[in-house]
């Protein structure tokens, strides 16, 4: 026995007619995608390199400032320490004789070992240079820097950084006070260091930062190119496939490499291509089917019309049979045109419902009564029990009757071999349920998910446009209900329509009027 499968409609919220009318008036929505010239690769590279360059420049400036501050502060501390130590050393050899002070100062300066690194000066209390370790310094001149003046005024070690007036180069100097035997200030020791070494170190650091930044930028650019390549090339391939699909070559597929956003886009494009290809095949099948469906009744109508006009049917029974065929085929054409019109209205959002409160059981009974004689002629047993209770719904009675007629017609058409159709109507506190069951050939499992799609006819050889069930499903959904189809191939099909029950308390007067019209009494 084949496995029984069920195809359920998705329960979607009903779209109001006002929204549909507004959507139709406004036209199709356009989703704008902002873009600039230069291509994705150029824009990405420009933005990326701008950010990287700015970040590296800021980092280089910060590192330079930190390094300069560190080196300058370190040199200033060392000079202040050296000046204080030198002043303490000289103070130990001083006595009351000024000549002794000069002799000790000259001896200390002459024996200074770090002449190639620092310049040491002995400055008098009046601010003139008494001795210097550098031959370029003029004895008797004034240093002219703030550290000397502050040291002599405040009697403590002071430092200064700036441009030397004599040499013209940038230097750092530190001055420490010298005291006589009686504790009076007799001068100061001044240590001077050129900033060229520190500046050279800072330049080395800046160059190292620039080199490191260049290496980082090159590495990031290479990785950036690889990353862009992994995006741009798939997008270009997607663009090519999209153009191929737009040109009418449906069914083309993209090869998915990575399971990421680009991979998801490839899956979406492939799914779209398959769906368009399937829709195109269904459209072509529909056109072919409709052409055939139109040709057959038109041929019968034209043939019998010519026969009757030519007087070829002399027998009255033959004339009646010809007219019956013309009438039957005309009705079939009318039904087909109505289906096409309904389908067009649904697609354009122009189908409107004339909503009113009515008993759905009465409309179902009228649909059953319309098919009773035809089913008897086809030797198909129709089982339908009229329920005792009323099943009021808010909806369009004519559209719902169209739904019932279409479902019963399909049951008679595809379930003829079963010889029996059973129709059940029931309702509970919230829903109305209509079930139409036949014991015909049924629907194949692989075809069942598509039977409610437009233009789909499957492997059936029965005549029809392939849109009747799609229109029926949409009408049911517009009423807030569902249409479910369950079938086992070889055993038959059951169609279940579920509709929301009307609020009878709010519509009590109208419900009583419906009950009176149907000749029933509400319990």
XYZ file of C-alpha atoms in Angstrom:
523
model
C 0.000 0.000 0.000
C 1.311 3.442 -0.894
C 2.142 5.869 1.835
C -0.512 8.484 2.503
C 0.751 12.044 2.234
C -0.888 15.370 2.867
C -0.372 18.783 1.285
C -1.419 21.651 3.580
C -1.836 25.251 2.662
C 0.178 27.712 4.651
C -1.920 29.782 7.010
C -1.113 33.302 5.880
C -2.818 36.487 7.072
C -5.428 37.763 4.664
C -4.337 40.757 2.647
C -7.019 43.404 2.664
C -8.539 44.629 -0.553
C -7.528 48.191 0.312
C -3.892 47.123 0.459
C -4.185 45.263 -2.829
C -5.783 48.291 -4.468
C -3.069 50.553 -3.093
C -0.359 48.170 -4.245
C -1.872 48.091 -7.705
C -2.103 51.892 -7.821
C 1.456 52.427 -6.654
C 2.905 49.810 -8.953
C 5.677 47.342 -8.104
C 7.979 48.312 -5.262
C 11.595 49.085 -6.084
C 14.314 48.291 -3.558
C 17.092 50.804 -4.066
C 20.698 49.644 -3.716
C 23.155 52.488 -3.153
C 26.360 52.178 -5.149
C 29.206 54.334 -6.382
C 31.396 54.238 -9.433
C 34.706 52.417 -9.645
C 33.538 48.911 -9.107
C 33.411 46.864 -5.938
C 37.131 46.100 -6.039
C 38.140 49.768 -6.443
C 35.746 51.063 -3.798
C 36.741 48.387 -1.315
C 40.473 49.008 -1.905
C 40.088 52.784 -1.646
C 38.076 52.638 1.570
C 40.245 49.921 3.083
C 43.585 51.564 2.265
C 42.335 54.967 3.429
C 41.442 53.525 6.809
C 44.688 51.558 7.081
C 46.809 54.568 6.049
C 45.072 56.821 8.541
C 45.430 54.237 11.302
C 49.135 53.719 10.564
C 49.749 57.484 10.416
C 48.035 58.029 13.754
C 49.917 55.092 15.294
C 53.256 56.448 13.968
C 52.554 59.918 15.361
C 51.604 58.522 18.758
C 54.663 56.252 18.905
C 56.926 59.170 17.865
C 55.476 61.417 20.556
C 55.807 58.713 23.207
C 59.393 57.886 22.134
C 60.434 61.559 22.033
C 58.942 62.193 25.441
C 60.636 59.106 26.845
C 64.093 59.904 25.441
C 63.988 63.589 26.326
C 62.792 62.928 29.871
C 65.429 60.242 30.317
C 68.204 62.570 29.117
C 66.930 65.382 31.357
C 66.884 63.114 34.406
C 70.380 61.809 33.662
C 71.742 65.348 33.168
C 70.163 66.573 36.390
C 71.656 63.605 38.239
C 75.059 64.126 36.633
C 75.040 67.857 37.423
C 74.060 67.215 41.038
C 76.793 64.580 41.429
C 79.402 66.850 39.873
C 78.397 69.740 42.142
C 78.661 67.495 45.192
C 82.102 66.311 44.113
C 83.413 69.834 43.648
C 81.887 71.017 46.944
C 84.059 68.571 48.868
C 87.270 70.295 47.742
C 86.240 73.908 48.229
C 87.624 76.208 50.967
C 87.457 79.911 51.655
C 89.871 80.847 48.850
C 88.226 81.856 45.557
C 91.439 80.925 43.718
C 91.083 77.472 45.267
C 87.599 77.290 43.821
C 88.805 78.271 40.345
C 91.689 75.822 40.508
C 89.437 72.964 41.609
C 86.890 73.820 38.907
C 89.503 73.932 36.131
C 91.038 70.688 37.377
C 87.647 68.971 37.471
C 86.718 70.153 33.959
C 90.101 69.179 32.553
C 89.862 65.641 33.976
C 86.248 65.126 32.852
C 86.139 61.751 31.046
C 82.878 62.007 29.023
C 83.854 65.026 26.959
C 82.738 63.287 23.776
C 79.230 62.787 25.193
C 78.637 65.773 27.449
C 79.933 69.279 27.947
C 80.404 70.405 31.530
C 80.703 74.047 32.526
C 81.448 75.877 35.761
C 79.368 79.037 36.025
C 79.987 81.821 38.558
C 77.340 83.306 40.792
C 77.095 86.236 38.388
C 76.189 83.885 35.513
C 79.478 83.866 33.522
C 81.297 80.746 32.356
C 84.478 80.132 34.388
C 85.545 76.798 32.828
C 84.274 74.401 30.138
C 85.184 70.942 28.867
C 84.600 72.114 25.297
C 87.167 74.196 23.477
C 84.447 75.855 21.465
C 82.902 77.532 24.484
C 84.138 81.067 25.151
C 85.295 81.593 28.746
C 83.643 84.611 30.340
C 80.503 84.410 28.179
C 77.042 83.853 29.548
C 75.084 80.640 28.737
C 71.871 82.603 28.347
C 69.594 79.686 29.238
C 66.869 79.553 31.842
C 68.312 76.664 33.821
C 71.287 78.766 35.004
C 69.181 81.692 36.123
C 66.638 79.496 37.910
C 69.363 77.478 39.605
C 71.095 80.612 40.931
C 67.815 82.143 42.035
C 66.162 79.081 43.606
C 69.318 77.263 44.798
C 68.241 73.922 43.340
C 68.964 71.811 40.291
C 67.146 72.982 37.137
C 66.901 71.639 33.561
C 66.243 73.299 30.214
C 65.699 72.140 26.613
C 65.954 74.320 23.536
C 68.261 75.845 20.961
C 71.745 76.775 22.099
C 72.581 80.414 21.260
C 76.271 79.784 20.633
C 76.204 76.511 18.617
C 72.749 76.876 17.158
C 71.834 73.222 17.824
C 69.133 71.859 20.049
C 70.441 70.822 23.453
C 69.330 69.789 26.930
C 71.136 71.374 29.856
C 70.940 70.947 33.648
C 72.482 73.202 36.323
C 73.202 72.274 39.978
C 74.253 74.857 42.649
C 77.752 75.115 44.189
C 78.155 76.275 47.820
C 81.146 77.701 49.668
C 82.410 76.620 53.110
C 80.042 78.984 54.829
C 77.088 77.724 52.782
C 76.806 80.704 50.465
C 76.081 80.202 46.728
C 79.244 80.686 44.688
C 78.086 79.355 41.307
C 76.756 76.246 39.587
C 77.793 73.221 37.576
C 76.144 73.031 34.138
C 75.920 69.818 32.043
C 74.957 70.096 28.352
C 73.957 67.237 26.004
C 73.124 67.500 22.333
C 69.702 66.274 21.268
C 71.099 64.950 17.981
C 71.545 61.438 19.380
C 68.035 61.377 20.780
C 66.649 62.796 17.556
C 68.563 60.153 15.616
C 67.037 57.456 17.814
C 63.578 58.904 17.306
C 64.143 58.969 13.535
C 65.166 55.308 13.684
C 61.983 54.519 15.601
C 59.875 56.446 13.085
C 61.546 54.641 10.185
C 61.007 51.313 11.930
C 57.338 52.188 12.469
C 56.978 53.202 8.828
C 58.661 50.003 7.671
C 56.475 47.903 9.953
C 53.416 49.836 8.796
C 54.409 49.246 5.181
C 54.789 45.522 5.805
C 51.396 45.470 7.552
C 49.809 47.441 4.702
C 51.291 45.109 2.076
C 50.135 42.039 3.999
C 46.674 43.488 4.448
C 46.535 44.476 0.789
C 47.436 40.929 -0.284
C 44.828 39.439 2.039
C 42.434 42.150 0.873
C 42.977 41.188 -2.758
C 42.338 37.545 -1.943
C 39.220 38.459 0.000
C 37.952 40.731 -2.780
C 38.682 38.020 -5.311
C 36.608 35.564 -3.283
C 33.701 38.034 -3.416
C 33.989 39.805 -6.765
C 34.532 36.727 -8.919
C 31.492 34.841 -7.541
C 29.420 38.019 -7.909
C 30.562 38.368 -11.519
C 29.605 34.743 -12.163
C 26.256 35.334 -10.480
C 25.793 38.386 -12.705
C 26.535 36.310 -15.797
C 24.077 33.602 -14.746
C 21.447 36.251 -13.936
C 21.864 37.723 -17.416
C 21.555 34.250 -18.925
C 18.353 33.673 -16.971
C 17.061 37.111 -17.995
C 17.797 36.180 -21.617
C 15.487 33.165 -21.292
C 17.991 30.379 -20.648
C 16.280 29.056 -17.544
C 17.512 26.202 -15.409
C 21.175 27.308 -15.327
C 22.943 26.673 -12.023
C 25.869 28.113 -10.077
C 28.537 25.973 -8.456
C 28.561 26.594 -4.694
C 32.093 26.638 -3.252
C 31.781 28.043 0.280
C 28.959 27.723 2.777
C 28.685 31.444 3.498
C 26.588 34.432 2.391
C 27.818 34.048 -1.202
C 26.936 30.359 -0.999
C 23.461 31.264 0.257
C 23.113 33.683 -2.659
C 24.151 30.895 -5.053
C 21.509 28.629 -3.523
C 18.912 31.375 -3.927
C 19.879 31.989 -7.573
C 19.792 28.241 -8.277
C 16.400 27.919 -6.607
C 15.105 30.927 -8.528
C 16.411 29.478 -11.788
C 14.755 26.142 -11.098
C 11.475 27.795 -10.115
C 11.475 30.012 -13.205
C 12.325 27.032 -15.367
C 9.504 25.035 -13.826
C 7.114 27.975 -14.151
C 8.128 28.387 -17.792
C 7.484 24.710 -18.473
C 4.154 24.949 -16.691
C 3.258 28.050 -18.695
C 4.117 26.321 -21.960
C 2.164 23.259 -20.895
C -0.719 25.496 -19.911
C -0.727 27.286 -23.264
C -0.577 23.955 -25.058
C -3.303 22.515 -22.821
C -5.576 25.535 -23.167
C -5.073 25.558 -26.910
C -6.088 21.919 -27.003
C -8.990 22.499 -24.628
C -10.235 25.362 -26.779
C -9.757 23.520 -30.051
C -11.799 20.496 -29.015
C -15.065 22.269 -28.098
C -14.667 24.776 -30.913
C -14.254 21.917 -33.384
C -17.376 20.208 -32.038
C -19.372 23.447 -32.087
C -18.162 24.373 -35.558
C -18.765 20.881 -36.950
C -22.301 20.547 -35.630
C -23.127 24.129 -36.597
C -22.054 23.448 -40.178
C -24.001 20.184 -40.181
C -27.184 21.809 -38.875
C -26.892 24.786 -41.212
C -26.347 22.510 -44.194
C -29.391 20.455 -43.243
C -27.363 17.305 -42.841
C -29.215 16.282 -39.671
C -32.695 15.355 -40.847
C -33.564 13.269 -37.810
C -34.992 15.244 -34.882
C -33.045 13.178 -32.367
C -29.862 13.867 -34.263
C -30.627 17.602 -34.295
C -31.298 17.538 -30.546
C -28.059 15.642 -29.969
C -26.114 18.199 -32.050
C -27.658 21.099 -30.163
C -26.914 19.351 -26.864
C -23.271 18.971 -27.856
C -23.093 22.630 -28.865
C -24.656 23.640 -25.554
C -22.376 21.379 -23.554
C -19.215 22.579 -25.261
C -20.328 26.201 -24.980
C -20.753 25.790 -21.247
C -17.315 24.223 -21.052
C -15.819 27.183 -22.898
C -17.685 29.579 -20.630
C -16.368 27.795 -17.551
C -12.831 27.887 -18.913
C -13.085 31.610 -19.650
C -14.466 32.235 -16.149
C -11.525 30.381 -14.639
C -9.106 32.445 -16.680
C -10.853 35.653 -15.649
C -10.810 34.652 -11.980
C -7.162 33.776 -12.233
C -6.401 37.156 -13.830
C -8.323 38.951 -11.070
C -6.407 37.065 -8.393
C -3.040 37.779 -9.968
C -3.809 41.492 -10.301
C -5.477 41.755 -6.869
C -8.816 42.843 -8.348
C -10.924 39.993 -6.997
C -13.331 41.327 -4.372
C -15.516 39.467 -1.924
C -19.094 40.456 -1.247
C -19.017 39.508 2.415
C -22.267 38.575 4.151
C -23.469 36.199 6.839
C -24.969 32.979 5.452
C -25.289 29.265 6.125
C -22.525 27.471 4.299
C -24.516 24.229 4.450
C -27.200 25.708 2.183
C -24.644 26.704 -0.467
C -22.983 23.292 -0.278
C -26.372 21.608 -0.701
C -27.091 23.696 -3.831
C -23.708 22.704 -5.287
C -24.440 19.020 -4.548
C -27.906 19.315 -6.088
C -26.452 20.812 -9.288
C -24.187 17.749 -9.723
C -26.697 15.126 -8.594
C -28.186 14.339 -12.029
C -24.825 14.343 -13.762
C -23.348 11.959 -11.216
C -26.356 9.651 -11.531
C -25.817 9.487 -15.281
C -22.157 8.665 -14.698
C -23.235 5.916 -12.256
C -21.393 7.613 -9.394
C -22.960 7.313 -5.973
C -23.120 10.588 -4.078
C -23.333 10.416 -0.281
C -24.236 13.647 1.471
C -26.032 14.081 4.785
C -27.567 17.459 5.605
C -26.404 18.406 9.150
C -29.016 19.345 11.732
C -27.153 22.414 12.931
C -26.415 25.555 10.961
C -22.869 26.513 10.060
C -22.849 30.297 9.549
C -19.818 31.967 7.989
C -18.910 35.482 6.927
C -17.948 35.421 3.277
C -18.965 35.557 -0.347
C -21.590 32.873 -0.903
C -21.111 32.825 -4.676
C -17.335 32.415 -4.443
C -17.642 29.642 -1.867
C -20.215 27.893 -4.050
C -17.640 28.149 -6.852
C -15.170 26.426 -4.525
C -17.610 23.577 -3.786
C -18.496 23.120 -7.458
C -14.833 22.943 -8.438
C -13.980 20.391 -5.743
C -17.017 18.201 -6.570
C -16.236 18.479 -10.288
C -12.663 17.326 -9.668
C -13.927 14.441 -7.529
C -16.288 13.389 -10.320
C -13.630 13.817 -12.993
C -10.692 12.096 -11.299
C -12.604 9.757 -8.981
C -14.985 8.262 -11.537
C -13.320 4.860 -11.328
C -14.177 4.639 -7.618
C -17.905 4.943 -8.295
C -18.574 6.852 -5.076
C -18.197 10.373 -3.663
C -18.825 11.215 -0.030
C -19.364 14.777 1.221
C -19.329 15.639 4.932
C -20.105 18.932 6.633
C -19.425 19.619 10.307
C -18.612 22.555 12.563
C -17.387 23.153 16.078
C -17.074 26.276 18.188
C -14.568 27.925 15.872
C -14.440 26.287 12.435
C -16.544 24.811 9.653
C -15.133 21.699 7.990
C -16.170 20.436 4.530
C -14.719 17.124 3.361
C -15.082 15.689 -0.153
C -13.832 12.105 -0.505
C -13.557 9.973 -3.637
C -12.227 6.463 -4.266
C -10.668 7.099 -7.640
C -7.134 6.770 -8.919
C -5.701 9.326 -6.448
C -2.642 11.522 -6.823
C 0.964 10.377 -7.019
C 3.087 11.233 -4.013
C 5.626 13.281 -6.006
C 2.828 15.302 -7.656
C 0.815 16.044 -4.519
C 2.835 19.120 -3.340
C 2.221 20.860 -6.687
C -1.458 20.169 -7.387
C -2.549 23.577 -6.055
C -0.037 25.499 -8.136
C -1.218 27.391 -11.189
C -0.938 25.670 -14.582
C -0.025 22.350 -12.966
C -1.773 19.271 -14.373
C 0.658 16.503 -13.513
C 0.391 13.189 -15.312
C -3.398 13.318 -15.527
C -4.952 12.972 -18.980
C -8.174 14.643 -17.910
C -9.232 17.818 -19.630
C -8.822 21.110 -17.796
C -6.900 24.392 -17.686
C -4.809 23.586 -14.603
C -5.799 26.753 -12.748
C -9.153 25.782 -11.214
C -7.643 24.377 -8.024
C -5.230 27.320 -7.713
C -8.166 29.729 -7.898
C -10.104 27.604 -5.406
C -7.232 27.602 -2.932
C -6.856 31.387 -3.189
C -10.580 31.980 -2.625
C -10.469 29.813 0.512
C -7.437 31.710 1.786
C -9.181 35.030 1.158
C -11.913 33.773 3.506
C -9.293 33.055 6.175
C -9.524 29.279 5.694
C -7.365 26.449 4.457
C -7.646 23.873 1.700
C -5.861 20.585 2.373
C -5.496 17.643 0.021
C -4.666 14.145 1.227
C -4.296 11.323 -1.255
C -3.009 7.793 -1.586
C -2.281 6.762 -5.140
C -4.660 4.027 -6.191
C -7.021 4.528 -3.254
C -8.534 7.982 -3.736
C -8.337 11.577 -2.591
C -9.832 13.623 0.214
C -10.143 17.408 0.014
C -10.764 19.273 3.276
C -11.889 22.899 3.385
C -11.725 24.646 6.754
C -13.448 28.008 7.262
C -13.736 30.188 10.374
C -17.172 30.036 11.979
C -19.022 33.364 12.131
C -19.684 35.137 15.433
C -23.325 34.197 15.774
C -23.840 36.269 18.935
C -22.965 39.471 17.131
C -25.027 38.470 14.094
C -28.016 36.952 15.848
C -30.667 38.791 13.835
C -29.044 37.965 10.487
C -28.590 34.317 11.456
C -32.284 33.972 12.246
C -33.122 35.467 8.864
C -30.872 32.929 7.152
C -32.489 30.105 9.107
C -35.922 31.265 8.007
C -34.840 31.416 4.366
C -33.475 27.860 4.522
C -36.609 26.499 6.205
C -34.752 25.433 9.360
C -35.152 26.447 12.992
C -32.099 27.405 15.066
C -31.829 25.278 18.142
